[in-house]
Short mmCIF file of C-alpha atoms in Angstrom, two decimals:
data_model
loop_
_atom_site.label_atom_id
_atom_site.label_comp_id
_atom_site.label_asym_id
_atom_site.label_seq_id
_atom_site.Cartn_x
_atom_site.Cartn_y
_atom_site.Cartn_z
CA UNK A 1 -28.35 -11.12 -11.22
CA UNK A 2 -27.74 -11.41 -7.52
CA UNK A 3 -29.02 -12.10 -4.04
CA UNK A 4 -30.90 -9.57 -1.92
CA UNK A 5 -31.72 -10.58 1.63
CA UNK A 6 -33.94 -8.95 4.23
CA UNK A 7 -31.05 -7.78 6.41
CA UNK A 8 -27.85 -9.05 8.02
CA UNK A 9 -29.81 -10.18 11.10
CA UNK A 10 -32.65 -11.76 9.13
CA UNK A 11 -31.13 -13.57 6.12
CA UNK A 12 -28.16 -15.91 6.56
CA UNK A 13 -26.42 -18.48 4.38
CA UNK A 14 -24.52 -20.86 6.66
CA UNK A 15 -21.93 -23.49 5.80
CA UNK A 16 -22.21 -26.37 8.22
CA UNK A 17 -18.77 -27.58 7.08
CA UNK A 18 -15.76 -25.66 5.76
CA UNK A 19 -15.09 -27.61 2.55
CA UNK A 20 -17.22 -25.62 0.07
CA UNK A 21 -17.86 -22.02 -0.96
CA UNK A 22 -21.14 -20.43 0.03
CA UNK A 23 -21.52 -18.45 -3.22
CA UNK A 24 -19.67 -19.06 -6.50
CA UNK A 25 -19.74 -16.39 -9.21
CA UNK A 26 -18.71 -17.57 -12.70
CA UNK A 27 -18.82 -15.44 -15.83
CA UNK A 28 -17.54 -14.61 -19.30
CA UNK A 29 -17.14 -11.20 -20.88
CA UNK A 30 -18.35 -8.11 -19.04
CA UNK A 31 -20.91 -8.77 -16.32
CA UNK A 32 -22.27 -7.47 -13.05
CA UNK A 33 -24.04 -8.79 -9.98
CA UNK A 34 -25.24 -7.67 -6.56
CA UNK A 35 -25.15 -9.23 -3.10
CA UNK A 36 -27.00 -7.17 -0.50
CA UNK A 37 -28.48 -7.34 3.02
CA UNK A 38 -27.42 -10.75 4.32
CA UNK A 39 -24.92 -12.68 6.45
CA UNK A 40 -22.59 -15.37 5.13
CA UNK A 41 -21.21 -17.60 7.87
CA UNK A 42 -18.76 -20.49 7.65
CA UNK A 43 -17.78 -22.41 4.53
CA UNK A 44 -14.36 -22.32 2.89
CA UNK A 45 -14.94 -18.99 1.11
CA UNK A 46 -17.94 -16.73 1.43
CA UNK A 47 -17.93 -15.52 -2.20
CA UNK A 48 -15.56 -16.87 -4.87
CA UNK A 49 -15.40 -14.88 -8.14
CA UNK A 50 -13.58 -16.26 -11.19
CA UNK A 51 -13.85 -16.97 -14.95
CA UNK A 52 -15.95 -19.74 -16.46
CA UNK A 53 -12.79 -21.46 -17.72
CA UNK A 54 -9.10 -21.09 -18.43
CA UNK A 55 -9.62 -19.78 -21.98
CA UNK A 56 -12.38 -17.36 -20.93
CA UNK A 57 -11.97 -13.75 -19.83
CA UNK A 58 -14.36 -12.28 -17.27
CA UNK A 59 -14.53 -8.65 -16.19
CA UNK A 60 -17.05 -7.96 -13.42
CA UNK A 61 -18.02 -4.32 -13.71
CA UNK A 62 -20.16 -2.20 -11.37
CA UNK A 63 -20.46 -4.93 -8.73
CA UNK A 64 -22.54 -3.75 -5.77
CA UNK A 65 -22.13 -5.30 -2.32
CA UNK A 66 -24.17 -3.53 0.35
CA UNK A 67 -24.71 -4.46 4.02
CA UNK A 68 -23.10 -7.92 3.91
CA UNK A 69 -21.47 -9.68 6.88
CA UNK A 70 -18.81 -12.36 6.36
CA UNK A 71 -18.07 -14.43 9.44
CA UNK A 72 -15.85 -17.41 10.27
CA UNK A 73 -14.87 -18.53 6.75
CA UNK A 74 -12.00 -21.05 6.73
CA UNK A 75 -9.87 -19.17 4.17
CA UNK A 76 -11.35 -15.99 2.62
CA UNK A 77 -14.47 -13.90 2.95
CA UNK A 78 -14.28 -12.78 -0.70
CA UNK A 79 -11.77 -14.11 -3.22
CA UNK A 80 -11.29 -12.57 -6.66
CA UNK A 81 -9.28 -15.23 -8.47
CA UNK A 82 -7.77 -15.59 -11.94
CA UNK A 83 -10.11 -13.52 -14.06
CA UNK A 84 -9.37 -10.65 -16.45
CA UNK A 85 -10.10 -7.88 -14.00
CA UNK A 86 -12.63 -6.13 -11.80
CA UNK A 87 -13.51 -2.48 -12.43
CA UNK A 88 -15.65 0.36 -11.05
CA UNK A 89 -17.14 -1.55 -8.13
CA UNK A 90 -18.66 -0.50 -4.80
CA UNK A 91 -18.48 -2.32 -1.48
CA UNK A 92 -20.58 -0.50 1.11
CA UNK A 93 -20.92 -1.65 4.73
CA UNK A 94 -19.21 -4.99 4.05
CA UNK A 95 -17.88 -6.51 7.27
CA UNK A 96 -15.35 -9.31 7.81
CA UNK A 97 -15.09 -11.05 11.19
CA UNK A 98 -12.74 -13.85 12.33
CA UNK A 99 -11.39 -14.84 8.90
CA UNK A 100 -7.76 -15.55 7.90
CA UNK A 101 -8.14 -13.06 5.00
CA UNK A 102 -11.22 -10.88 4.59
CA UNK A 103 -10.77 -9.85 0.93
CA UNK A 104 -8.26 -11.77 -1.22
CA UNK A 105 -6.97 -11.00 -4.72
CA UNK A 106 -5.41 -14.08 -6.37
CA UNK A 107 -3.89 -13.43 -9.82
CA UNK A 108 -2.51 -15.99 -12.24
CA UNK A 109 0.77 -17.17 -10.67
CA UNK A 110 2.25 -17.51 -14.19
CA UNK A 111 1.43 -13.95 -15.27
CA UNK A 112 4.33 -12.50 -17.25
CA UNK A 113 2.97 -9.17 -18.41
CA UNK A 114 0.68 -7.69 -21.07
CA UNK A 115 -3.03 -8.50 -21.40
CA UNK A 116 -4.11 -11.98 -20.37
CA UNK A 117 -7.40 -13.65 -19.47
CA UNK A 118 -6.33 -14.16 -15.87
CA UNK A 119 -4.18 -11.17 -14.89
CA UNK A 120 -6.80 -10.29 -12.22
CA UNK A 121 -6.47 -6.55 -11.80
CA UNK A 122 -8.78 -4.53 -9.51
CA UNK A 123 -9.25 -0.88 -10.52
CA UNK A 124 -11.37 2.08 -9.39
CA UNK A 125 -13.11 0.20 -6.60
CA UNK A 126 -14.33 1.84 -3.38
CA UNK A 127 -14.70 0.21 0.04
CA UNK A 128 -16.97 2.48 2.09
CA UNK A 129 -17.69 1.97 5.79
CA UNK A 130 -16.30 -1.57 5.66
CA UNK A 131 -14.72 -3.44 8.58
CA UNK A 132 -12.12 -6.15 9.16
CA UNK A 133 -12.17 -7.27 12.78
CA UNK A 134 -10.15 -10.10 14.36
CA UNK A 135 -8.91 -11.27 10.97
CA UNK A 136 -5.42 -12.32 9.93
CA UNK A 137 -5.24 -9.87 7.01
CA UNK A 138 -8.14 -7.55 6.29
CA UNK A 139 -7.44 -6.87 2.60
CA UNK A 140 -4.76 -8.77 0.67
CA UNK A 141 -4.21 -7.19 -2.74
CA UNK A 142 -0.92 -8.69 -3.88
CA UNK A 143 -1.10 -8.54 -7.66
CA UNK A 144 1.12 -8.96 -10.70
CA UNK A 145 -0.58 -6.54 -13.11
CA UNK A 146 -0.81 -3.37 -11.03
CA UNK A 147 -4.08 -2.26 -9.42
CA UNK A 148 -5.10 1.36 -9.88
CA UNK A 149 -6.99 4.04 -7.94
CA UNK A 150 -8.81 2.05 -5.27
CA UNK A 151 -10.02 3.67 -2.05
CA UNK A 152 -10.94 2.79 1.55
CA UNK A 153 -13.16 5.45 3.10
CA UNK A 154 -14.55 5.53 6.66
CA UNK A 155 -13.45 1.93 7.29
CA UNK A 156 -12.65 0.25 10.60
CA UNK A 157 -9.83 -2.23 11.30
CA UNK A 158 -9.54 -3.76 14.76
CA UNK A 159 -7.58 -6.66 16.23
CA UNK A 160 -6.04 -7.99 13.02
CA UNK A 161 -2.97 -10.19 13.49
CA UNK A 162 -1.18 -9.60 10.18
CA UNK A 163 -1.57 -6.48 8.02
CA UNK A 164 -4.94 -4.78 8.02
CA UNK A 165 -4.20 -3.78 4.40
CA UNK A 166 -1.50 -5.51 2.34
CA UNK A 167 -0.68 -3.98 -1.07
CA UNK A 168 1.79 -5.20 -3.69
CA UNK A 169 1.88 -3.42 -7.09
CA UNK A 170 -0.94 -1.10 -6.12
CA UNK A 171 -0.91 2.34 -7.77
CA UNK A 172 -2.17 5.37 -5.84
CA UNK A 173 -4.46 3.74 -3.27
CA UNK A 174 -6.29 6.13 -0.94
CA UNK A 175 -7.07 5.43 2.72
CA UNK A 176 -9.32 8.16 4.13
CA UNK A 177 -10.82 8.64 7.60
CA UNK A 178 -10.19 5.04 8.67
CA UNK A 179 -9.45 3.64 12.14
CA UNK A 180 -6.69 1.07 12.76
CA UNK A 181 -6.62 -0.30 16.31
CA UNK A 182 -5.23 -3.21 18.34
CA UNK A 183 -3.18 -4.65 15.46
CA UNK A 184 -0.39 -7.17 16.03
CA UNK A 185 2.20 -8.69 13.71
CA UNK A 186 4.60 -7.01 11.32
CA UNK A 187 2.75 -3.89 10.16
CA UNK A 188 -0.65 -2.23 10.07
CA UNK A 189 -0.36 -1.26 6.40
CA UNK A 190 2.06 -2.83 3.92
CA UNK A 191 2.49 -1.03 0.59
CA UNK A 192 5.38 -1.22 -1.85
CA UNK A 193 4.21 1.75 -3.97
CA UNK A 194 3.02 5.25 -3.08
CA UNK A 195 0.00 5.37 -0.78
CA UNK A 196 -2.10 8.31 0.37
CA UNK A 197 -3.32 8.23 3.99
CA UNK A 198 -5.58 11.04 5.17
CA UNK A 199 -7.38 11.73 8.47
CA UNK A 200 -6.78 8.22 9.83
CA UNK A 201 -6.42 7.11 13.46
CA UNK A 202 -3.73 4.58 14.39
CA UNK A 203 -3.98 3.71 18.07
CA UNK A 204 -3.11 0.90 20.49
CA UNK A 205 -1.25 -1.11 17.86
CA UNK A 206 1.67 -3.36 18.84
CA UNK A 207 3.11 -4.06 15.39
CA UNK A 208 6.78 -3.85 14.40
CA UNK A 209 5.89 -0.85 12.23
CA UNK A 210 2.74 1.11 11.48
CA UNK A 211 3.44 1.53 7.75
CA UNK A 212 5.88 -0.67 5.84
CA UNK A 213 6.45 0.72 2.35
CA UNK A 214 8.44 2.79 -0.11
CA UNK A 215 6.62 6.13 -0.06
CA UNK A 216 3.56 7.54 1.68
CA UNK A 217 1.72 10.86 1.68
CA UNK A 218 0.20 11.31 5.14
CA UNK A 219 -1.93 14.21 6.31
CA UNK A 220 -4.09 14.80 9.38
CA UNK A 221 -3.44 11.40 11.00
#
């Protein structure tokens, strides 16, 4: 299932007001979907992904987003909210412009450990040639059950006013060959666990710190 447009400059879904989501994804069990070649402008959230109900678990697997522009949403471009987890997904050429948070992970606020229907992990997901420009936070992955082995490769972050990437309980994320420019606020990258940063360019940022975290492996930056 999914939506395939004719191109970001040819197919657009536009929210004339900001009180509804442009695309809602609801599921149960293991499922997949694609959203490719279109622009989503306005609305409250561009894409909202969650379970069918409180007693239902949903694990999107092998999601494929390709050449999608998110612009001027009121809250989030993409929100992954209170589902079991998201695994082995690919976001290629996904671009966020002028949004408070480009990509938002929202776990169950009452999560206390172990396996639950709504622990909302994100594992083994790659963001390739994505952008967050003039956003508050580019990627907000503040989770209770730890995320594992996600990667940002050849991505561009420019003019964000909070953190371009904000990790909490994120295990071994990789940031490779990415550009971070013209950031303001507290930090460019916030990460409370170990992060690997390779061949990245941090320039013309006016943040309090470039990296705010416990431990980082940095090479060729």
